XYZ file of N, CA and C in Angstrom:
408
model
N 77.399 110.058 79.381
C 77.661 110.022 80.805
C 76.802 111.078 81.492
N 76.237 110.521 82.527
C 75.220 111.163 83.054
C 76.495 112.083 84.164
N 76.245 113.733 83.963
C 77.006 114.610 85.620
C 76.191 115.209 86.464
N 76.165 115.279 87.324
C 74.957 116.162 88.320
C 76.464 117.179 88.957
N 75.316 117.341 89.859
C 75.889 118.186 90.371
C 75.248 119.062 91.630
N 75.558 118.948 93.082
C 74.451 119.313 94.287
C 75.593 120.472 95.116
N 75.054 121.465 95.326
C 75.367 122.248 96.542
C 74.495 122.594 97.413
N 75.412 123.867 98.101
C 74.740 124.305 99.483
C 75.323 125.925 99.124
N 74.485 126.698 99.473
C 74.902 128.305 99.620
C 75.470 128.199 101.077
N 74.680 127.350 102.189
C 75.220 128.012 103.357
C 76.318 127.010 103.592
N 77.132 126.287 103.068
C 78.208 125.922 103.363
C 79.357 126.397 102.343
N 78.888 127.101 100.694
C 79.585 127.423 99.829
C 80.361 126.327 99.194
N 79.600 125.394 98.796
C 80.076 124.646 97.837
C 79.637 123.851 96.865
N 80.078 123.431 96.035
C 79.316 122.589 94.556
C 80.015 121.005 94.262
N 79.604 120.617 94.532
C 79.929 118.634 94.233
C 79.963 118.289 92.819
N 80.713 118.030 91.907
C 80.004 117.820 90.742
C 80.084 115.992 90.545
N 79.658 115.338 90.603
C 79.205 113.670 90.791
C 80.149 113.145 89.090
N 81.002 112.247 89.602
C 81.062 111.259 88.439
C 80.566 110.076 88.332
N 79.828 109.469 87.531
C 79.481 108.529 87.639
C 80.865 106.882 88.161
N 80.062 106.061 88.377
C 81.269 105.098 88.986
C 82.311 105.432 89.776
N 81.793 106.637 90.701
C 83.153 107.296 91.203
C 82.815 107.395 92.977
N 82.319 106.678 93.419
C 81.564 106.684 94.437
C 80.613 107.796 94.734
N 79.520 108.364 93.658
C 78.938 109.469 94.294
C 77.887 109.073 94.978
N 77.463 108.121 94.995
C 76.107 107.529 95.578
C 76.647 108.236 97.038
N 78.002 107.356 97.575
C 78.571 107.541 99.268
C 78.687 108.782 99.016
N 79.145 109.291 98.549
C 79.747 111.132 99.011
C 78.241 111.808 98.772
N 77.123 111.800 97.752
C 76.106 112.393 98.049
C 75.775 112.119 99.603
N 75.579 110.769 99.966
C 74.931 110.382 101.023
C 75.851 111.188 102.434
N 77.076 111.425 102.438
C 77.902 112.060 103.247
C 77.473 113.396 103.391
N 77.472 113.806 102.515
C 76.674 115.291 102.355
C 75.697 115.881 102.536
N 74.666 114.944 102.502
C 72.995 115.361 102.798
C 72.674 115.810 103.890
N 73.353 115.282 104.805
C 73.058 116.187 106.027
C 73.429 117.890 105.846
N 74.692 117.810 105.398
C 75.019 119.257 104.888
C 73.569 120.480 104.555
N 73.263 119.563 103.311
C 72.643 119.920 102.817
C 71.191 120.546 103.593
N 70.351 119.693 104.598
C 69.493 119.472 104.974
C 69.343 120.130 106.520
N 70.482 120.245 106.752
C 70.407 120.244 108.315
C 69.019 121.339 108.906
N 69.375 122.345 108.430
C 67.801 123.645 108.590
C 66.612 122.545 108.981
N 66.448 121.568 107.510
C 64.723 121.456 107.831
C 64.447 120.158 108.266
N 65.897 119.336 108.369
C 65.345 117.348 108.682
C 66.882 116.802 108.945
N 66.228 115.919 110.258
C 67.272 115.473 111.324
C 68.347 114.281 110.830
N 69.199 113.846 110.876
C 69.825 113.114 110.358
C 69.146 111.496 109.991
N 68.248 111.030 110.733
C 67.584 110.100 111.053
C 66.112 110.534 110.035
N 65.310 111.433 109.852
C 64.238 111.458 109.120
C 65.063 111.577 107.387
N 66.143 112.035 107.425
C 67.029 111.877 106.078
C 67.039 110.234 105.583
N 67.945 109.675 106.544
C 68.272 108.551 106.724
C 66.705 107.737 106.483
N 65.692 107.781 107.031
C 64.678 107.304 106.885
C 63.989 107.458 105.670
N 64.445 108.367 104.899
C 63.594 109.390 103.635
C 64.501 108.425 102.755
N 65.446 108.291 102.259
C 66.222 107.788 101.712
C 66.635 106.443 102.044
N 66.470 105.501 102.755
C 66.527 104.172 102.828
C 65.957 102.896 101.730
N 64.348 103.128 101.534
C 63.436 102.740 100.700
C 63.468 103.119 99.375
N 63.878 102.792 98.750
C 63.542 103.883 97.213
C 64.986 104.748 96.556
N 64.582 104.735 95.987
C 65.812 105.505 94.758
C 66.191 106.741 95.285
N 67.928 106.367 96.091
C 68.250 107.451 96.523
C 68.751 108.943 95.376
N 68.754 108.485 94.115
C 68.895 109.051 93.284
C 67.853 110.112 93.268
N 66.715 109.876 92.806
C 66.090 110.613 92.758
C 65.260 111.390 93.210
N 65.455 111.032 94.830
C 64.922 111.588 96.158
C 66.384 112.877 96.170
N 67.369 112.744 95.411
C 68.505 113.806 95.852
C 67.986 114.545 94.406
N 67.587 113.978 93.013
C 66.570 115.404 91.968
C 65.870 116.206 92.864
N 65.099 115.979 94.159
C 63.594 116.438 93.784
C 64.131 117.158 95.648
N 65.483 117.607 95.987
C 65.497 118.319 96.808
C 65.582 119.614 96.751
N 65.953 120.101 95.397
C 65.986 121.704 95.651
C 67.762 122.020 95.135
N 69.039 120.846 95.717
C 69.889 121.239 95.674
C 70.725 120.445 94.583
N 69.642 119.953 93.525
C 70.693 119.297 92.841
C 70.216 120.034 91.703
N 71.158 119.775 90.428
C 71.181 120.527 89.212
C 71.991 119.914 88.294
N 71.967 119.846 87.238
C 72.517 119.312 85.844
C 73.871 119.697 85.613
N 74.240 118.921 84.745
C 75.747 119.547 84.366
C 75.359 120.863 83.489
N 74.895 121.135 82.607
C 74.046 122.209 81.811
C 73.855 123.542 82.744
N 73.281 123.134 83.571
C 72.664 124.400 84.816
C 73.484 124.630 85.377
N 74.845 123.741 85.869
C 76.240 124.400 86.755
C 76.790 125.015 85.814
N 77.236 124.749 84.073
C 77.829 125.595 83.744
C 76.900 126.412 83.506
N 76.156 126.915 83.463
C 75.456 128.647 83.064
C 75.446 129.374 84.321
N 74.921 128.555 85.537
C 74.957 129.093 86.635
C 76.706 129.872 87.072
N 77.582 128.677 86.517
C 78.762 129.057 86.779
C 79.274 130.290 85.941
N 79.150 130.316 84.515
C 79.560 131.416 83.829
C 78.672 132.736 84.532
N 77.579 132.524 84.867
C 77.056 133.886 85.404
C 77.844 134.359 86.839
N 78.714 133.663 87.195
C 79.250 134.061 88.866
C 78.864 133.618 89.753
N 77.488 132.888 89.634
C 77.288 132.358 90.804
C 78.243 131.697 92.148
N 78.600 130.604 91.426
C 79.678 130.172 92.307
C 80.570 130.242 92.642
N 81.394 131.552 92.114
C 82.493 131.960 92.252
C 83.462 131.671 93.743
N 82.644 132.184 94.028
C 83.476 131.956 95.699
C 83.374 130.559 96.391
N 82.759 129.908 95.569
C 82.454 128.626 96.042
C 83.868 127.331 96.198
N 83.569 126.441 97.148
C 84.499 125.239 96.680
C 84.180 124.609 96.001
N 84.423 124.311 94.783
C 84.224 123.215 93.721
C 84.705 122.333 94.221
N 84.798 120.721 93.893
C 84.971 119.485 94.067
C 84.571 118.040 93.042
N 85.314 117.566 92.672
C 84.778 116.359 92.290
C 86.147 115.620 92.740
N 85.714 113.920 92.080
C 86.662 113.346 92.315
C 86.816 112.175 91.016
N 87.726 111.798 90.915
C 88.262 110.889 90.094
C 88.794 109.412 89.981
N 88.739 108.701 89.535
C 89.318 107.256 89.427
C 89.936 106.645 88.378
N 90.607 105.386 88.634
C 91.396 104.943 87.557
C 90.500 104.637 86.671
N 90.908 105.064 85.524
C 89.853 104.839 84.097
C 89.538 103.332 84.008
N 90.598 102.259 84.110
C 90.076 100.962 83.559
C 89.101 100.627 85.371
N 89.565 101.213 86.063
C 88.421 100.423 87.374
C 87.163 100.959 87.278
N 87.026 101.978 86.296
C 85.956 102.816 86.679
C 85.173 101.622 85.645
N 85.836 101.513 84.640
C 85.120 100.931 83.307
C 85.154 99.442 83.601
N 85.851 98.331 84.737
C 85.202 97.425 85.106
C 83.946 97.526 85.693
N 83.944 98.277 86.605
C 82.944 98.817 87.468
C 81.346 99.171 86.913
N 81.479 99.811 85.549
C 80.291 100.021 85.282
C 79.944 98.727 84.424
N 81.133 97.718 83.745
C 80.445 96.544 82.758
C 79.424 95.747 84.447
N 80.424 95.475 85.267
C 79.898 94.875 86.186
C 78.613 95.194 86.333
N 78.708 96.296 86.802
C 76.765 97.161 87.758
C 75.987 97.078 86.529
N 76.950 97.464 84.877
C 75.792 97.297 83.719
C 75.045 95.933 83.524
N 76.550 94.965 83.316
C 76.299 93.406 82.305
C 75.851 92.546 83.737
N 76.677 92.403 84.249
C 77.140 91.260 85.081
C 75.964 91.348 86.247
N 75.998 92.189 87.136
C 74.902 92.076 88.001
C 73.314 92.086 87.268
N 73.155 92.427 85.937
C 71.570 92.682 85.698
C 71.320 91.432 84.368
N 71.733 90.478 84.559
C 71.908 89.666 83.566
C 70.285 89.230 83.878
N 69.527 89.398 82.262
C 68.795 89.333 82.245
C 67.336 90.542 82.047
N 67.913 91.424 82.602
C 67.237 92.990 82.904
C 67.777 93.260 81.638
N 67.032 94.386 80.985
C 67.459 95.353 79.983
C 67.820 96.505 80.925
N 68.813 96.883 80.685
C 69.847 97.923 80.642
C 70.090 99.090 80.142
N 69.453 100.708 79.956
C 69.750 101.231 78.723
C 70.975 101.789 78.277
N 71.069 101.803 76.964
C 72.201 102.300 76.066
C 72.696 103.379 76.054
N 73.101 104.826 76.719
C 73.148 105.769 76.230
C 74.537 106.337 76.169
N 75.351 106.239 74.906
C 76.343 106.007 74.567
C 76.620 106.979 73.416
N 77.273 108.429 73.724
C 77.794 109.239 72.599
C 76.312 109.685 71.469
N 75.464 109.566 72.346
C 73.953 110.059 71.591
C 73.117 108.534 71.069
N 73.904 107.947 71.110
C 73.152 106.498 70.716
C 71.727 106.123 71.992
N 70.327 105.357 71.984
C 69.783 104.744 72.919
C 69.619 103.697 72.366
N 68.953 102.637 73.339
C 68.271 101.135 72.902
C 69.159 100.838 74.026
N 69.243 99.236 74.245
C 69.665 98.729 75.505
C 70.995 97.692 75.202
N 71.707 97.280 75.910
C 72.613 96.809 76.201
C 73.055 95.023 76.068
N 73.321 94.752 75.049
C 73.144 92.940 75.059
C 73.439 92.185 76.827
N 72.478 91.647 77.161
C 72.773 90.986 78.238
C 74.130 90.009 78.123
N 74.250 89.483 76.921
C 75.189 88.379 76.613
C 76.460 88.911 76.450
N 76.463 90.002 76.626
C 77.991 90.938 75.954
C 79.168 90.800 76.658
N 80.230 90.595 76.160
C 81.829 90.409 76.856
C 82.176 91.307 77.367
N 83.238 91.744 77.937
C 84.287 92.545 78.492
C 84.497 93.487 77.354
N 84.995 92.598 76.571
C 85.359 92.806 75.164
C 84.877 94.100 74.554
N 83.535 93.385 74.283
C 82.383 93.752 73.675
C 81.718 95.313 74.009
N 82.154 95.206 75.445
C 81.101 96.410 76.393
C 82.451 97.321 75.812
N 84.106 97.248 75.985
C 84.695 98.035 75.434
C 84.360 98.719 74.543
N 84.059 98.131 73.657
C 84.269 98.163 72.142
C 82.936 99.561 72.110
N 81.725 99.167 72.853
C 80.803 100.001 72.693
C 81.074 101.101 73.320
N 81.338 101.128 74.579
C 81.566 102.059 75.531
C 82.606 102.875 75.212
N 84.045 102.742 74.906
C 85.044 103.395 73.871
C 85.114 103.820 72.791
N 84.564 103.312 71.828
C 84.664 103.840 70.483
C 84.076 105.004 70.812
């Protein structure tokens, strides 16, 4: 499972993203936060429309790894900070990703990355099936 994780010093706080958990919307809620100093809500909005909002939110400055929040965190950094994440029901989360995995990309390879395992994802795979991988 991929965690990120984006703050702000001048608002004092740290987001930490779950996947399938709506972070796409709550990053996107936030960016202004984030941004306000150097770009208007609309050149954001424009920056991020086209193209992988994902990785236009790597390459700002305010995002960071799950790895880098905890070291950053054991050193104090964020101490005073608001932490935040959020959570969902386990089986909606895990329809949610067979869907966005199997079901919408039928046909696309998909990759695997599952408890250290890679390679990609049977397009043909059940409900069942995606359990079976995704759980064990």
């Amino acid at each position: 499972m991929h965690v990120s994780c984006i703050y702000s010093h001048h608002y004092r706080f740290v987001y930490v993203s779950t996947p399938k958990v709506a972070c796409t919307s709550i990053k996107r809620a936030l960016l202004p936060l984030l941004h306000e100093a150097d770009m208007s809500k609309d050149e954001i909005e424009a920056e991020t429309r086209h193209g992988n909002f994902h990785k236009y939110m790597r390459s700002t400055g305010v995002h960071m790894s799950k790895s880098s929040f905890e070291e950053r965190l054991h050193k104090g950094q964020f101490e005073n900070y608001y932490r935040f994440s959020f959570v969902r029901n386990p089986w909606d989360r895990l329809v949610s990703c067979y869907e966005s995995k199997i079901v919408k990309n039928k046909g696309k390879p998909v990759p695997l990355k599952v408890k250290g395992e890679s390679g990609f994802f049977p397009q043909d795979m059940t409900f069942s099936e995606f359990i079976r991988v995704v759980c064990d």
